[in-house]
Coordinates of C-alpha atoms in Angstrom, one line a residue:
M1 CA -6.0 -27.1 -2.4
P2 CA -7.1 -28.5 1.1
Q3 CA -7.1 -32.2 0.7
L4 CA -10.6 -33.8 1.8
P5 CA -11.8 -34.6 4.6
A6 CA -9.6 -32.1 6.8
P7 CA -9.5 -33.8 10.0
A8 CA -11.9 -32.8 13.2
Y9 CA -10.7 -30.6 16.1
P10 CA -11.1 -32.6 19.6
A11 CA -14.3 -32.6 21.0
D12 CA -13.8 -30.0 23.5
V13 CA -11.9 -27.5 21.3
H14 CA -14.9 -28.1 18.8
A15 CA -17.3 -27.4 21.8
R16 CA -15.3 -24.0 23.1
L17 CA -14.5 -23.0 19.4
E18 CA -18.5 -23.3 18.3
A19 CA -19.6 -21.5 21.5
D20 CA -17.3 -18.6 20.2
A21 CA -18.3 -18.8 16.8
K22 CA -22.3 -18.6 17.8
E23 CA -21.4 -15.2 19.7
I24 CA -19.8 -13.9 16.7
I25 CA -22.2 -14.8 13.8
S26 CA -24.6 -13.5 16.5
R27 CA -23.0 -10.0 15.4
Y28 CA -24.2 -9.9 12.2
P29 CA -27.7 -9.7 10.1
G30 CA -26.3 -12.3 7.5
A31 CA -24.1 -15.4 8.5
R32 CA -21.4 -15.5 5.9
S33 CA -20.6 -12.0 6.8
A34 CA -18.9 -13.4 9.9
L35 CA -16.1 -15.2 8.0
L36 CA -13.5 -13.1 8.5
P37 CA -13.5 -13.0 12.3
L38 CA -14.1 -16.8 12.3
L39 CA -10.9 -17.1 10.5
H40 CA -9.3 -15.0 13.0
L41 CA -11.0 -17.5 15.6
V42 CA -9.3 -20.7 14.2
Q43 CA -6.0 -19.1 13.4
S44 CA -6.2 -18.1 17.4
E45 CA -6.3 -21.7 18.0
E46 CA -3.6 -23.3 15.6
G47 CA -1.8 -20.2 14.8
H48 CA -2.4 -20.7 11.2
V49 CA -5.7 -21.3 9.2
S50 CA -5.6 -25.2 8.9
R51 CA -7.9 -27.3 6.8
T52 CA -9.6 -28.1 10.1
G53 CA -10.2 -24.5 10.5
M54 CA -11.6 -23.9 7.4
Q55 CA -13.8 -26.8 7.5
F56 CA -15.0 -25.4 10.6
C57 CA -16.0 -22.2 9.6
A58 CA -17.6 -23.8 6.1
D59 CA -19.5 -26.0 8.7
Q60 CA -20.6 -23.2 10.8
L61 CA -21.7 -20.6 8.1
D62 CA -23.2 -23.2 5.7
L63 CA -20.3 -22.5 3.1
T64 CA -18.7 -24.8 1.0
T65 CA -14.7 -25.2 1.3
A66 CA -14.0 -24.1 -1.8
E67 CA -15.5 -20.4 -0.6
V68 CA -13.9 -20.2 3.1
T69 CA -10.6 -21.3 0.9
A70 CA -11.2 -18.3 -1.7
V71 CA -11.0 -15.8 1.3
A72 CA -8.2 -17.5 3.3
T73 CA -6.3 -17.3 0.5
F74 CA -7.2 -13.6 -0.6
Y75 CA -6.1 -12.0 2.3
S76 CA -2.6 -12.0 3.7
M77 CA -3.4 -11.6 7.4
Y78 CA -4.2 -15.4 7.7
R79 CA -1.4 -17.9 7.7
R80 CA -1.7 -21.1 5.7
R81 CA 1.1 -22.7 7.4
P82 CA 2.3 -22.9 10.8
G83 CA 4.4 -19.7 11.8
G84 CA 6.1 -17.9 14.7
E85 CA 4.8 -16.3 18.0
Y86 CA 5.6 -13.1 16.4
Q87 CA 4.9 -12.0 13.1
V88 CA 7.7 -9.3 12.4
G89 CA 6.9 -7.5 9.4
V90 CA 9.2 -4.8 7.5
C91 CA 7.5 -2.2 5.6
T92 CA 9.1 -2.1 2.0
N93 CA 6.7 0.2 0.5
T94 CA 8.4 3.3 -1.2
L95 CA 9.0 5.8 1.3
C96 CA 10.4 3.3 4.1
A97 CA 12.2 1.5 1.4
V98 CA 14.1 4.8 0.5
M99 CA 14.6 5.4 4.3
G100 CA 16.2 1.8 5.1
G101 CA 13.5 -0.6 4.9
D102 CA 15.2 -2.4 2.2
A103 CA 18.3 -2.6 4.0
I104 CA 16.5 -3.4 7.0
F105 CA 14.9 -6.6 5.7
S106 CA 17.9 -8.2 3.8
A107 CA 20.1 -7.7 7.3
L108 CA 17.0 -9.3 9.3
Q109 CA 17.1 -12.0 6.6
E110 CA 20.8 -12.9 7.1
H111 CA 20.5 -12.1 11.2
L112 CA 17.8 -14.5 11.6
G113 CA 18.6 -16.9 8.7
V114 CA 15.3 -17.0 7.0
G115 CA 13.7 -15.8 3.9
N116 CA 10.6 -14.0 3.4
G117 CA 7.7 -15.9 4.9
G118 CA 10.2 -18.0 6.7
T119 CA 10.4 -18.8 10.9
T120 CA 13.1 -19.2 12.8
E121 CA 13.9 -22.6 14.0
D122 CA 12.9 -22.2 17.7
G123 CA 9.4 -21.3 16.7
K124 CA 9.8 -17.4 18.0
I125 CA 9.7 -15.5 14.8
S126 CA 8.2 -14.9 11.4
L127 CA 9.6 -12.7 9.0
E128 CA 7.9 -10.8 6.2
H129 CA 8.1 -7.7 4.0
I130 CA 4.9 -5.6 3.8
E131 CA 3.0 -3.0 2.1
C132 CA 2.4 0.3 3.4
N133 CA 1.2 0.8 7.2
A134 CA 0.1 4.4 7.0
A135 CA 2.9 5.5 9.1
C136 CA 5.2 7.2 6.6
D137 CA 6.2 10.1 9.1
F138 CA 7.9 7.4 11.1
A139 CA 9.8 5.5 8.5
P140 CA 11.2 3.1 8.3
V141 CA 8.7 1.0 10.0
L142 CA 8.4 -2.8 11.6
M143 CA 5.3 -4.3 13.0
V144 CA 5.3 -6.9 15.3
N145 CA 2.0 -8.8 15.4
W146 CA 0.4 -5.6 14.0
E147 CA 1.9 -3.1 16.7
F148 CA 4.1 -0.5 15.6
F149 CA 8.1 -0.2 15.7
D150 CA 9.1 3.5 14.6
N151 CA 12.1 5.1 13.4
Q152 CA 13.8 1.6 12.9
T153 CA 17.4 0.9 11.9
I154 CA 19.5 -2.1 11.3
E155 CA 21.2 -2.4 14.6
S156 CA 17.6 -1.4 16.3
A157 CA 15.5 -4.2 14.4
K158 CA 18.4 -6.7 15.1
R159 CA 17.9 -6.0 18.9
L160 CA 14.2 -6.0 18.8
V161 CA 14.0 -9.5 17.2
D162 CA 17.0 -10.9 19.7
D163 CA 14.8 -9.5 22.4
L164 CA 11.8 -11.4 20.9
R165 CA 13.7 -14.6 20.9
A166 CA 15.3 -14.2 24.2
G167 CA 11.8 -13.6 25.8
A168 CA 12.6 -10.0 27.1
Q169 CA 9.7 -7.6 27.7
V170 CA 9.4 -5.6 24.4
E171 CA 7.3 -2.3 24.4
P172 CA 5.7 -1.2 21.0
T173 CA 6.4 2.8 19.9
R174 CA 2.9 3.4 20.3
G175 CA -0.5 1.3 20.6
A176 CA -1.3 -1.8 23.0
P177 CA 1.3 -3.8 24.7
L178 CA 2.9 -6.6 22.4
C179 CA 1.2 -10.3 23.0
T180 CA 1.4 -13.6 20.7
F181 CA 0.4 -14.0 17.6
K182 CA -2.4 -16.3 18.9
E183 CA -3.6 -13.5 21.2
T184 CA -3.7 -11.2 18.9
S185 CA -5.9 -13.1 16.5
R186 CA -8.4 -13.8 18.9
I187 CA -8.6 -9.9 19.9
L188 CA -9.0 -9.6 15.7
A189 CA -12.0 -12.0 16.0
G190 CA -13.9 -9.3 18.0
F191 CA -13.1 -10.6 21.4
P192 CA -12.0 -8.5 24.2
D193 CA -8.2 -7.4 25.2
E194 CA -8.5 -8.1 28.9
R195 CA -5.1 -7.2 29.7
P196 CA -5.0 -4.4 32.4
G197 CA -4.2 -1.3 30.5
A198 CA -4.2 -2.5 26.9
V199 CA -7.7 -0.9 25.9
E200 CA -6.5 2.5 27.3
A201 CA -2.9 2.2 25.6
T202 CA -2.8 4.2 22.1
G203 CA -0.8 6.2 19.8
G204 CA -1.6 9.0 17.3
A205 CA -0.5 10.3 13.8
G206 CA 3.0 12.0 13.6
P207 CA 3.0 15.6 13.0
A208 CA 3.4 15.1 9.1
S209 CA 0.3 13.5 8.9
L210 CA -1.8 16.0 11.2
I211 CA -0.8 18.6 9.1
G212 CA -3.2 17.1 6.4
L213 CA -5.8 16.7 8.8
K214 CA -5.8 20.3 10.2
L215 CA -6.0 21.6 6.5
A216 CA -9.0 19.7 6.0
R217 CA -10.3 20.9 9.1
G218 CA -9.9 24.7 8.2
E219 CA -7.1 25.0 10.4
T220 CA -4.0 26.7 10.4
P221 CA -0.9 24.7 11.2
A222 CA 1.7 26.3 13.3
A223 CA 4.7 27.1 11.6
A224 CA 6.9 24.2 12.5
R225 CA 9.5 22.1 10.7
V226 CA 8.7 18.6 11.2
V227 CA 12.1 16.7 12.2
S228 CA 13.2 13.3 11.9
P229 CA 13.6 12.0 15.5
R230 CA 17.3 10.4 14.3
A231 CA 18.2 14.2 13.7
A232 CA 18.9 13.9 10.2
A233 CA 21.0 17.3 8.9
P234 CA 18.5 19.7 7.4
R235 CA 18.3 19.8 3.9
Q236 CA 19.8 23.3 2.2
A237 CA 17.6 25.3 0.0
P238 CA 18.2 25.4 -3.7
Q239 CA 20.4 28.5 -4.5
P240 CA 19.1 30.2 -7.7
G241 CA 20.4 29.3 -10.7
A242 CA 21.5 26.0 -9.4
E243 CA 20.8 22.7 -11.3
H244 CA 17.8 21.1 -10.3
L245 CA 17.9 17.4 -10.2
S246 CA 15.0 15.0 -9.9
S247 CA 13.4 12.0 -10.5
H248 CA 10.6 13.9 -11.8
D249 CA 12.4 15.8 -14.5
A250 CA 11.3 15.2 -18.0
P251 CA 13.6 15.0 -20.8
Q252 CA 11.0 17.8 -22.8
Q253 CA 9.0 20.4 -21.7
T254 CA 5.6 19.3 -21.8
S255 CA 4.3 19.2 -18.4
A256 CA 1.0 20.5 -17.5
S257 CA 2.5 22.9 -14.9
D258 CA 5.0 24.2 -17.7
P259 CA 3.2 27.8 -18.5
G260 CA 4.8 27.6 -21.9
H261 CA 3.5 24.5 -22.6
P262 CA 0.0 24.1 -21.6
A263 CA -1.8 20.6 -21.4
G264 CA -3.9 20.0 -24.3
P265 CA -7.3 17.8 -24.3
V266 CA -6.6 14.4 -22.4
T267 CA -6.2 11.6 -25.1
E268 CA -5.6 8.2 -24.8
E269 CA -1.7 7.2 -23.9
G270 CA 0.3 6.6 -27.5
E271 CA -2.3 9.2 -29.4

């Protein structure tokens, strides 16, 4: 829990943040609805949500520090301690994991010498494993300050973090140009990204995702086979009579999809 009282921001910083906070709060019919962007605002100042930042948010919105703390600790997008300039997140959800995400995360931990949530000694990289990025057709996926780096391998991921630490220019696979974690937090607070070309930069979903969208619109997708950019060998179709092994195979023929064993009424588990 935060130690009270929290130290105050310097007068000039407080005045600047207060002006930004008033602009944010004016966008909402109820002031407390501005808490999420205000947390991004204070995070853009210090690189994490400090006790001072939570006290500032509470004062601006007439909330208790307990109410602000409950929100700041609920969402993983808010840091609770100082971190690196670049937040490198490796997706370890199911598809990315089996496509190499778990191996990439382990390799980066060893390469950087940090564990999950750790920050390198030079203050450049914070590493974490994250949940689904909704980019499964580009698996395995990394994100740096929430920008996409698709179709990664262990070696490409190592080069990525090495370039970030060296200060080299790094371009995301799609989306806006990369900026620091503090700059990203200010954008997420609702302030415009004034970098040339940043707003125009974009990136769409992959072909596999767009097929579902076309079907939903009643369109007929082109008969094209979606192939991994890494040119993996095509999977061979099973031969008639060949044994079919799958993690979905059941030990008994009780599936509702088996015509010989139609499913009965739905019952509670164990009945």
